[in-house]
Amino acid sequence: MKKLLVIVAAVMVSMAGFAQSKVYLTREISPEALVKIYRALGVKAEGRVAVKVSTGEGTNPNYLKPALIKNLVEEVNGTIVECRTAYQGDRMETKDHWNVIHRHGFDSLFAVDLMDEYDEIRIPVKDRTHIKYDIVGGHLANYDFMVALNHFKGHPMGGYGGALKNLSIGVASRNGKAYIHSAGKIQTPENLWTPENIGNQDGFLESMAAAAQAVVDYFKAERGIIYISVMNNMSIDCDCVAHPAPVKLKDYGILASTDPVALDQACVDIINSQKVEAENDPTDLLKRIDKQHGTHTIDWAEKIGLGSKKYTIVNIDK
C-alpha cells in the first residue's frame, strides 16, 4: 500500500510540474534581446506572419518603437498588423490611423496591414457567456502565423494591457471592439460609451478572455501563435491614451511564452514584487489593476481553458 501511495504521489508531482507553462525572461531590452527570446521559445514563425503590435496614439510616447522591434520583425519576415479604434482619437478613421502609422515610422521599415480597413470577419468562440463570436479585421484570414508582440502597461478600462488584451481588443475590428467592451450588447461603436452599454465590467473582462481564446484557436487550428511582452515605459495608461500619466516604474525586461495566460500572470506578478522606491514605484499601477478588477481577465482565461496561471520562469540571461 505504501508503495502504491508513493507511486501516486510521484505521478501527481509529475503532473503538477507538467501543468506549469514556461515563461522565458531576459532583463535586457534591445532589438537583439527580442530576437534572442523569440529563438528561445523554439517555435519557428512560418508562412505569412502577422506581428500584432499597437502603433500607439499619435501623441503617446510609450508604444514599442519600430527601431526596437525591427530585428524581430525581419527575423520572422513579418507584417505589422493593426485595427482601428472604437473611441474618438487618432486611429478611429482609416486615413488618420495611417497618418499615425507613418508618423511613428512603422511603414518606413515594415509592411503594415490595417486589418479592418476594408472588411471584417467573424470567428468562433468557445466561451459564449457574453459574446457569440469574435469580430476581427478581415485581413486576419491572410496570415498563417501570429506573433503577439505586447507592450505590458496599465489600462484605463482593463486595468492592465498585455497579451490577452492585444489578442482580443487589438485584433478586433471597430465593431468587434464595441462588441467586447459592451459584453455582447452592441456591435457598433455608436453609443458605446454609455453606462448602460459598458456598465458590466466583469462581463467586459470575460469577453476579452473569450475573444483572445478565439484568436488563439484560429491560429492554432492550422497555423501557429506565440506571445512576447516588453515591460518598458510602463505608465498606468495604455498606448491608446493620447496623454498618458507619467511613467513611475523602471523598465524591467522582455518575457515570452507559448501560453498567454501564464505570460500575463508573470508580468502582473513582477509588478506585484516591485518594492516602492523613489524611482521605481508600482503603487499607481497596482491600484489601477485592482480598481478595474484587471486580474479577473487572467482568472477567466484560465477558467475557460486558454492557458494556465502556473508557470516557471526560464531566465535566458544565465
mmCIF file of C-alpha atoms in Angstrom:
data_model
loop_
_atom_site.group_PDB
_atom_site.id
_atom_site.type_symbol
_atom_site.label_atom_id
_atom_site.label_comp_id
_atom_site.label_asym_id
_atom_site.label_seq_id
_atom_site.Cartn_x
_atom_site.Cartn_y
_atom_site.Cartn_z
ATOM 1 C CA MET A 1 0.000 0.000 0.000
ATOM 2 C CA LYS A 2 2.839 2.378 0.915
ATOM 3 C CA LYS A 3 4.494 1.648 -2.422
ATOM 4 C CA LEU A 4 1.267 2.457 -4.257
ATOM 5 C CA LEU A 5 0.911 5.765 -2.391
ATOM 6 C CA VAL A 6 4.487 6.695 -3.263
ATOM 7 C CA ILE A 7 3.829 5.977 -6.956
ATOM 8 C CA VAL A 8 0.606 8.025 -6.912
ATOM 9 C CA ALA A 9 2.366 10.904 -5.183
ATOM 10 C CA ALA A 10 5.181 10.804 -7.738
ATOM 11 C CA VAL A 11 2.685 10.876 -10.610
ATOM 12 C CA MET A 12 0.852 13.841 -9.052
ATOM 13 C CA VAL A 13 4.110 15.760 -8.644
ATOM 14 C CA SER A 14 4.992 14.975 -12.253
ATOM 15 C CA MET A 15 1.589 16.147 -13.464
ATOM 16 C CA ALA A 16 1.825 19.350 -11.419
ATOM 17 C CA GLY A 17 5.207 20.093 -12.959
ATOM 18 C CA PHE A 18 3.875 19.367 -16.431
ATOM 19 C CA ALA A 19 0.976 21.792 -15.873
ATOM 20 C CA GLN A 20 3.371 24.693 -15.413
ATOM 21 C CA SER A 21 3.981 26.756 -18.534
ATOM 22 C CA LYS A 22 7.425 28.102 -19.335
ATOM 23 C CA VAL A 23 7.843 31.857 -19.379
ATOM 24 C CA TYR A 24 11.178 32.986 -20.772
ATOM 25 C CA LEU A 25 12.776 36.127 -19.372
ATOM 26 C CA THR A 26 15.583 38.487 -20.266
ATOM 27 C CA ARG A 27 16.310 41.682 -18.348
ATOM 28 C CA GLU A 28 17.794 43.204 -21.496
ATOM 29 C CA ILE A 29 15.519 45.328 -23.668
ATOM 30 C CA SER A 30 17.083 45.642 -27.099
ATOM 31 C CA PRO A 31 16.494 44.568 -30.701
ATOM 32 C CA GLU A 32 18.947 41.708 -30.171
ATOM 33 C CA ALA A 33 17.213 40.563 -26.980
ATOM 34 C CA LEU A 34 13.851 40.355 -28.764
ATOM 35 C CA VAL A 35 15.336 38.009 -31.351
ATOM 36 C CA LYS A 36 17.097 36.002 -28.641
ATOM 37 C CA ILE A 37 13.926 35.428 -26.625
ATOM 38 C CA TYR A 38 11.954 34.558 -29.768
ATOM 39 C CA ARG A 39 14.510 31.879 -30.595
ATOM 40 C CA ALA A 40 14.414 30.605 -27.003
ATOM 41 C CA LEU A 41 10.729 29.730 -27.439
ATOM 42 C CA GLY A 42 11.709 27.118 -30.008
ATOM 43 C CA VAL A 43 8.681 27.791 -32.206
ATOM 44 C CA LYS A 44 9.513 28.939 -35.713
ATOM 45 C CA ALA A 45 7.224 31.524 -37.275
ATOM 46 C CA GLU A 46 6.473 30.243 -40.751
ATOM 47 C CA GLY A 47 4.341 31.217 -43.723
ATOM 48 C CA ARG A 48 2.631 34.594 -43.793
ATOM 49 C CA VAL A 49 3.459 36.047 -40.374
ATOM 50 C CA ALA A 50 1.373 38.748 -38.669
ATOM 51 C CA VAL A 51 3.122 40.740 -35.935
ATOM 52 C CA LYS A 52 0.348 42.249 -33.818
ATOM 53 C CA VAL A 53 1.565 45.378 -32.110
ATOM 54 C CA SER A 54 -0.053 48.648 -31.069
ATOM 55 C CA THR A 55 1.130 51.568 -33.178
ATOM 56 C CA GLY A 56 0.035 53.937 -30.376
ATOM 57 C CA GLU A 57 -1.975 57.132 -30.382
ATOM 58 C CA GLY A 58 -0.348 59.983 -32.261
ATOM 59 C CA THR A 59 0.809 61.874 -29.159
ATOM 60 C CA ASN A 60 1.567 58.850 -26.964
ATOM 61 C CA PRO A 61 5.345 58.312 -26.481
ATOM 62 C CA ASN A 62 5.242 54.875 -24.840
ATOM 63 C CA TYR A 63 4.433 52.458 -27.697
ATOM 64 C CA LEU A 64 7.010 49.862 -28.811
ATOM 65 C CA LYS A 65 9.261 51.748 -31.202
ATOM 66 C CA PRO A 66 9.979 50.448 -34.723
ATOM 67 C CA ALA A 67 13.730 50.573 -34.064
ATOM 68 C CA LEU A 68 13.286 48.244 -31.070
ATOM 69 C CA ILE A 69 11.194 45.630 -32.874
ATOM 70 C CA LYS A 70 12.925 45.858 -36.271
ATOM 71 C CA ASN A 71 15.238 42.853 -35.892
ATOM 72 C CA LEU A 72 12.437 40.605 -34.670
ATOM 73 C CA VAL A 73 10.062 41.585 -37.480
ATOM 74 C CA GLU A 74 12.822 40.932 -40.002
ATOM 75 C CA GLU A 75 13.700 37.612 -38.309
ATOM 76 C CA VAL A 76 10.159 36.304 -38.818
ATOM 77 C CA ASN A 77 9.645 38.114 -42.155
ATOM 78 C CA GLY A 78 6.533 39.616 -40.602
ATOM 79 C CA THR A 79 3.897 42.197 -41.432
ATOM 80 C CA ILE A 80 2.808 44.675 -38.757
ATOM 81 C CA VAL A 81 -0.951 44.308 -38.258
ATOM 82 C CA GLU A 82 -3.377 46.641 -36.505
ATOM 83 C CA CYS A 83 -7.088 47.504 -36.355
ATOM 84 C CA ARG A 84 -8.873 50.821 -35.921
ATOM 85 C CA THR A 85 -10.157 52.023 -32.554
ATOM 86 C CA ALA A 86 -13.725 52.262 -31.279
ATOM 87 C CA TYR A 87 -13.121 55.560 -29.457
ATOM 88 C CA GLN A 88 -12.638 59.052 -30.826
ATOM 89 C CA GLY A 89 -8.934 59.501 -31.434
ATOM 90 C CA ASP A 90 -6.060 59.463 -33.887
ATOM 91 C CA ARG A 91 -6.730 55.885 -35.008
ATOM 92 C CA MET A 92 -10.512 55.727 -35.364
ATOM 93 C CA GLU A 93 -10.719 56.701 -39.034
ATOM 94 C CA THR A 94 -8.656 54.822 -41.603
ATOM 95 C CA LYS A 95 -6.814 57.834 -43.023
ATOM 96 C CA ASP A 96 -5.964 59.131 -39.537
ATOM 97 C CA HIS A 97 -4.687 55.736 -38.429
ATOM 98 C CA TRP A 98 -2.444 55.534 -41.476
ATOM 99 C CA ASN A 99 -1.133 59.005 -40.614
ATOM 100 C CA VAL A 100 -0.148 57.785 -37.139
ATOM 101 C CA ILE A 101 1.469 54.658 -38.583
ATOM 102 C CA HIS A 102 3.530 56.895 -40.871
ATOM 103 C CA ARG A 103 4.301 59.488 -38.172
ATOM 104 C CA HIS A 104 5.578 56.777 -35.824
ATOM 105 C CA GLY A 105 7.768 55.312 -38.539
ATOM 106 C CA PHE A 106 6.268 51.848 -38.910
ATOM 107 C CA ASP A 107 5.621 51.959 -42.644
ATOM 108 C CA SER A 108 9.144 53.156 -43.401
ATOM 109 C CA LEU A 109 10.594 49.916 -42.008
ATOM 110 C CA PHE A 110 7.876 47.306 -42.398
ATOM 111 C CA ALA A 111 4.932 46.158 -44.431
ATOM 112 C CA VAL A 112 1.870 47.306 -42.462
ATOM 113 C CA ASP A 113 -1.690 45.998 -42.727
ATOM 114 C CA LEU A 114 -4.693 47.761 -41.193
ATOM 115 C CA MET A 115 -6.727 44.581 -40.998
ATOM 116 C CA ASP A 116 -10.195 46.139 -40.756
ATOM 117 C CA GLU A 117 -9.558 48.824 -43.375
ATOM 118 C CA TYR A 118 -11.978 47.214 -45.812
ATOM 119 C CA ASP A 119 -13.890 44.460 -44.053
ATOM 120 C CA GLU A 120 -14.268 42.224 -41.020
ATOM 121 C CA ILE A 121 -14.965 38.549 -40.365
ATOM 122 C CA ARG A 122 -16.479 36.564 -37.526
ATOM 123 C CA ILE A 123 -14.526 33.729 -35.948
ATOM 124 C CA PRO A 124 -15.894 31.166 -33.458
ATOM 125 C CA VAL A 125 -15.640 31.487 -29.683
ATOM 126 C CA LYS A 126 -15.721 28.602 -27.230
ATOM 127 C CA ASP A 127 -16.944 30.639 -24.273
ATOM 128 C CA ARG A 128 -20.313 32.103 -25.266
ATOM 129 C CA THR A 129 -21.161 33.555 -21.852
ATOM 130 C CA HIS A 130 -21.322 37.069 -23.318
ATOM 131 C CA ILE A 131 -20.216 37.092 -26.955
ATOM 132 C CA LYS A 132 -21.349 34.557 -29.555
ATOM 133 C CA TYR A 133 -18.420 35.099 -31.938
ATOM 134 C CA ASP A 134 -15.401 37.377 -32.289
ATOM 135 C CA ILE A 135 -15.496 40.140 -34.899
ATOM 136 C CA VAL A 136 -11.973 40.684 -36.229
ATOM 137 C CA GLY A 137 -10.256 42.525 -39.052
ATOM 138 C CA GLY A 138 -10.982 40.774 -42.340
ATOM 139 C CA HIS A 139 -7.321 40.571 -43.313
ATOM 140 C CA LEU A 140 -6.661 38.190 -40.431
ATOM 141 C CA ALA A 141 -7.506 35.439 -42.903
ATOM 142 C CA ASN A 142 -4.392 36.351 -44.901
ATOM 143 C CA TYR A 143 -1.970 35.091 -42.253
ATOM 144 C CA ASP A 144 -0.654 31.689 -41.233
ATOM 145 C CA PHE A 145 1.119 32.617 -38.003
ATOM 146 C CA MET A 146 0.860 35.377 -35.402
ATOM 147 C CA VAL A 147 3.470 36.918 -33.146
ATOM 148 C CA ALA A 148 1.511 38.750 -30.445
ATOM 149 C CA LEU A 149 4.067 41.429 -29.582
ATOM 150 C CA ASN A 150 2.676 43.100 -26.490
ATOM 151 C CA HIS A 151 3.619 46.216 -24.571
ATOM 152 C CA PHE A 152 2.824 45.497 -20.923
ATOM 153 C CA LYS A 153 1.466 48.561 -19.101
ATOM 154 C CA GLY A 154 -1.661 49.817 -17.348
ATOM 155 C CA HIS A 155 -5.025 50.419 -18.997
ATOM 156 C CA PRO A 156 -7.878 52.787 -18.030
ATOM 157 C CA MET A 157 -10.588 50.160 -18.549
ATOM 158 C CA GLY A 158 -8.895 46.760 -18.444
ATOM 159 C CA GLY A 159 -6.614 47.596 -15.515
ATOM 160 C CA TYR A 160 -3.600 46.390 -17.455
ATOM 161 C CA GLY A 161 -2.746 45.679 -21.066
ATOM 162 C CA GLY A 162 -0.773 42.609 -22.081
ATOM 163 C CA ALA A 163 -1.115 39.533 -24.264
ATOM 164 C CA LEU A 164 -4.818 38.896 -23.611
ATOM 165 C CA LYS A 165 -5.816 42.459 -24.460
ATOM 166 C CA ASN A 166 -3.613 42.554 -27.564
ATOM 167 C CA LEU A 167 -5.216 39.333 -28.805
ATOM 168 C CA SER A 168 -8.781 40.459 -28.094
ATOM 169 C CA ILE A 169 -9.293 44.212 -28.377
ATOM 170 C CA GLY A 170 -6.166 44.539 -30.527
ATOM 171 C CA VAL A 171 -7.274 42.074 -33.210
ATOM 172 C CA ALA A 172 -10.960 43.051 -33.100
ATOM 173 C CA SER A 173 -12.349 45.394 -35.740
ATOM 174 C CA ARG A 174 -14.028 48.636 -34.657
ATOM 175 C CA ASN A 175 -17.335 46.767 -34.408
ATOM 176 C CA GLY A 176 -15.624 43.881 -32.663
ATOM 177 C CA LYS A 177 -14.196 46.231 -30.064
ATOM 178 C CA ALA A 178 -17.683 47.578 -29.349
ATOM 179 C CA TYR A 179 -18.997 44.019 -29.052
ATOM 180 C CA ILE A 180 -16.315 43.084 -26.498
ATOM 181 C CA HIS A 181 -16.488 46.324 -24.499
ATOM 182 C CA SER A 182 -20.269 46.021 -24.178
ATOM 183 C CA ALA A 183 -20.044 42.313 -23.239
ATOM 184 C CA GLY A 184 -22.091 41.379 -26.301
ATOM 185 C CA LYS A 185 -24.795 44.074 -26.064
ATOM 186 C CA ILE A 186 -23.974 46.110 -29.184
ATOM 187 C CA GLN A 187 -21.907 45.622 -32.328
ATOM 188 C CA THR A 188 -21.183 49.173 -33.466
ATOM 189 C CA PRO A 189 -19.200 51.941 -31.709
ATOM 190 C CA GLU A 190 -22.106 54.399 -31.851
ATOM 191 C CA ASN A 191 -23.455 54.935 -28.314
ATOM 192 C CA LEU A 192 -20.849 52.544 -26.931
ATOM 193 C CA TRP A 193 -19.505 54.801 -24.220
ATOM 194 C CA THR A 194 -22.674 54.974 -22.148
ATOM 195 C CA PRO A 195 -23.222 53.407 -18.702
ATOM 196 C CA GLU A 196 -25.875 51.012 -19.987
ATOM 197 C CA ASN A 197 -23.528 49.635 -22.664
ATOM 198 C CA ILE A 198 -20.248 49.466 -20.720
ATOM 199 C CA GLY A 199 -21.624 49.001 -17.219
ATOM 200 C CA ASN A 200 -20.726 45.322 -16.904
ATOM 201 C CA GLN A 201 -17.013 45.463 -16.041
ATOM 202 C CA ASP A 202 -16.516 41.763 -15.348
ATOM 203 C CA GLY A 203 -18.532 40.962 -18.465
ATOM 204 C CA PHE A 204 -16.119 43.099 -20.480
ATOM 205 C CA LEU A 205 -13.099 41.371 -18.960
ATOM 206 C CA GLU A 206 -14.618 37.943 -19.542
ATOM 207 C CA SER A 207 -15.432 38.898 -23.129
ATOM 208 C CA MET A 208 -11.800 39.883 -23.654
ATOM 209 C CA ALA A 209 -10.686 36.452 -22.467
ATOM 210 C CA ALA A 210 -13.210 34.746 -24.759
ATOM 211 C CA ALA A 211 -12.126 36.839 -27.759
ATOM 212 C CA ALA A 212 -8.458 36.179 -27.017
ATOM 213 C CA GLN A 213 -9.183 32.457 -26.971
ATOM 214 C CA ALA A 214 -10.958 32.760 -30.320
ATOM 215 C CA VAL A 215 -7.849 34.273 -31.938
ATOM 216 C CA VAL A 216 -5.578 31.682 -30.343
ATOM 217 C CA ASP A 217 -7.815 28.846 -31.545
ATOM 218 C CA TYR A 218 -7.975 30.382 -35.015
ATOM 219 C CA PHE A 219 -4.202 30.297 -35.369
ATOM 220 C CA LYS A 220 -3.619 27.033 -33.553
ATOM 221 C CA ALA A 221 -6.076 25.153 -35.793
ATOM 222 C CA GLU A 222 -3.788 25.065 -38.827
ATOM 223 C CA ARG A 223 -1.283 27.766 -38.052
ATOM 224 C CA GLY A 224 0.780 28.896 -35.066
ATOM 225 C CA ILE A 225 0.989 31.677 -32.483
ATOM 226 C CA ILE A 226 3.460 32.908 -29.851
ATOM 227 C CA TYR A 227 3.448 35.732 -27.307
ATOM 228 C CA ILE A 228 6.173 38.217 -26.384
ATOM 229 C CA SER A 229 5.696 41.038 -23.847
ATOM 230 C CA VAL A 230 8.003 44.002 -23.377
ATOM 231 C CA MET A 231 7.941 45.596 -19.913
ATOM 232 C CA ASN A 232 9.148 49.117 -20.612
ATOM 233 C CA ASN A 233 7.653 52.627 -20.435
ATOM 234 C CA MET A 234 5.009 51.251 -18.057
ATOM 235 C CA SER A 235 2.542 54.055 -17.448
ATOM 236 C CA ILE A 236 -0.770 53.294 -15.748
ATOM 237 C CA ASP A 237 -2.292 54.278 -19.094
ATOM 238 C CA CYS A 238 -2.390 52.310 -22.323
ATOM 239 C CA ASP A 239 -0.699 53.291 -25.589
ATOM 240 C CA CYS A 240 -4.245 54.166 -26.697
ATOM 241 C CA VAL A 241 -4.274 57.195 -24.349
ATOM 242 C CA ALA A 242 -3.238 60.394 -26.095
ATOM 243 C CA HIS A 243 -1.627 61.926 -22.995
ATOM 244 C CA PRO A 244 -0.697 59.109 -20.587
ATOM 245 C CA ALA A 245 0.196 59.514 -16.934
ATOM 246 C CA PRO A 246 3.937 59.731 -16.207
ATOM 247 C CA VAL A 247 5.929 56.509 -16.072
ATOM 248 C CA LYS A 248 6.897 55.702 -12.474
ATOM 249 C CA LEU A 249 8.348 52.221 -12.988
ATOM 250 C CA LYS A 250 11.788 51.315 -14.258
ATOM 251 C CA ASP A 251 11.989 49.206 -17.396
ATOM 252 C CA TYR A 252 12.118 45.550 -16.401
ATOM 253 C CA GLY A 253 12.763 43.280 -19.377
ATOM 254 C CA ILE A 254 11.164 41.052 -22.006
ATOM 255 C CA LEU A 255 9.091 37.935 -21.349
ATOM 256 C CA ALA A 256 7.826 35.334 -23.812
ATOM 257 C CA SER A 257 5.732 32.180 -23.729
ATOM 258 C CA THR A 258 3.548 29.848 -25.743
ATOM 259 C CA ASP A 259 0.879 30.409 -23.040
ATOM 260 C CA PRO A 260 -0.682 33.913 -22.974
ATOM 261 C CA VAL A 261 -2.295 33.349 -19.570
ATOM 262 C CA ALA A 262 0.996 32.415 -17.940
ATOM 263 C CA LEU A 263 2.682 35.355 -19.654
ATOM 264 C CA ASP A 264 0.204 37.944 -18.365
ATOM 265 C CA GLN A 265 0.260 36.377 -14.892
ATOM 266 C CA ALA A 266 4.051 36.534 -14.808
ATOM 267 C CA CYS A 267 4.037 40.221 -15.801
ATOM 268 C CA VAL A 268 1.471 41.066 -13.118
ATOM 269 C CA ASP A 269 3.456 39.109 -10.535
ATOM 270 C CA ILE A 270 6.581 41.068 -11.442
ATOM 271 C CA ILE A 271 4.759 44.345 -10.823
ATOM 272 C CA ASN A 272 3.482 42.986 -7.504
ATOM 273 C CA SER A 273 7.032 42.064 -6.489
ATOM 274 C CA GLN A 274 8.431 45.556 -7.038
ATOM 275 C CA LYS A 275 9.464 47.465 -3.914
ATOM 276 C CA VAL A 276 8.393 51.069 -3.586
ATOM 277 C CA GLU A 277 11.397 53.272 -4.276
ATOM 278 C CA ALA A 278 11.849 56.881 -5.313
ATOM 279 C CA GLU A 279 12.488 55.970 -8.968
ATOM 280 C CA ASN A 280 10.508 52.736 -9.132
ATOM 281 C CA ASP A 281 7.010 52.897 -7.665
ATOM 282 C CA PRO A 282 4.395 50.260 -8.630
ATOM 283 C CA THR A 283 1.693 51.737 -6.384
ATOM 284 C CA ASP A 284 -0.367 53.539 -9.018
ATOM 285 C CA LEU A 285 -0.280 50.666 -11.495
ATOM 286 C CA LEU A 286 -1.309 48.160 -8.824
ATOM 287 C CA LYS A 287 -4.160 50.444 -7.774
ATOM 288 C CA ARG A 288 -5.283 50.757 -11.406
ATOM 289 C CA ILE A 289 -5.267 46.980 -11.858
ATOM 290 C CA ASP A 290 -7.162 46.467 -8.597
ATOM 291 C CA LYS A 291 -9.726 49.215 -9.288
ATOM 292 C CA GLN A 292 -10.613 47.734 -12.683
ATOM 293 C CA HIS A 293 -10.522 44.132 -11.383
ATOM 294 C CA GLY A 294 -7.914 43.580 -14.094
ATOM 295 C CA THR A 295 -6.659 40.169 -12.975
ATOM 296 C CA HIS A 296 -10.165 38.777 -13.496
ATOM 297 C CA THR A 297 -9.296 38.594 -17.206
ATOM 298 C CA ILE A 298 -6.464 36.201 -16.369
ATOM 299 C CA ASP A 299 -8.631 34.185 -13.979
ATOM 300 C CA TRP A 300 -11.397 33.836 -16.563
ATOM 301 C CA ALA A 301 -8.967 32.968 -19.338
ATOM 302 C CA GLU A 302 -7.639 30.111 -17.227
ATOM 303 C CA LYS A 303 -11.177 29.026 -16.320
ATOM 304 C CA ILE A 304 -12.197 28.683 -19.979
ATOM 305 C CA GLY A 305 -9.064 26.710 -20.802
ATOM 306 C CA LEU A 306 -6.959 29.283 -22.632
ATOM 307 C CA GLY A 307 -3.884 28.634 -20.503
ATOM 308 C CA SER A 308 -2.506 28.221 -17.008
ATOM 309 C CA LYS A 309 -1.593 30.728 -14.313
ATOM 310 C CA LYS A 310 1.062 28.268 -13.121
ATOM 311 C CA TYR A 311 4.405 28.954 -14.714
ATOM 312 C CA THR A 312 8.146 28.543 -14.405
ATOM 313 C CA ILE A 313 10.477 31.411 -15.248
ATOM 314 C CA VAL A 314 13.351 30.473 -17.561
ATOM 315 C CA ASN A 315 15.990 33.196 -17.369
ATOM 316 C CA ILE A 316 17.854 33.215 -20.685
ATOM 317 C CA ASP A 317 20.447 35.669 -19.344
ATOM 318 C CA LYS A 318 22.029 32.919 -17.227
#
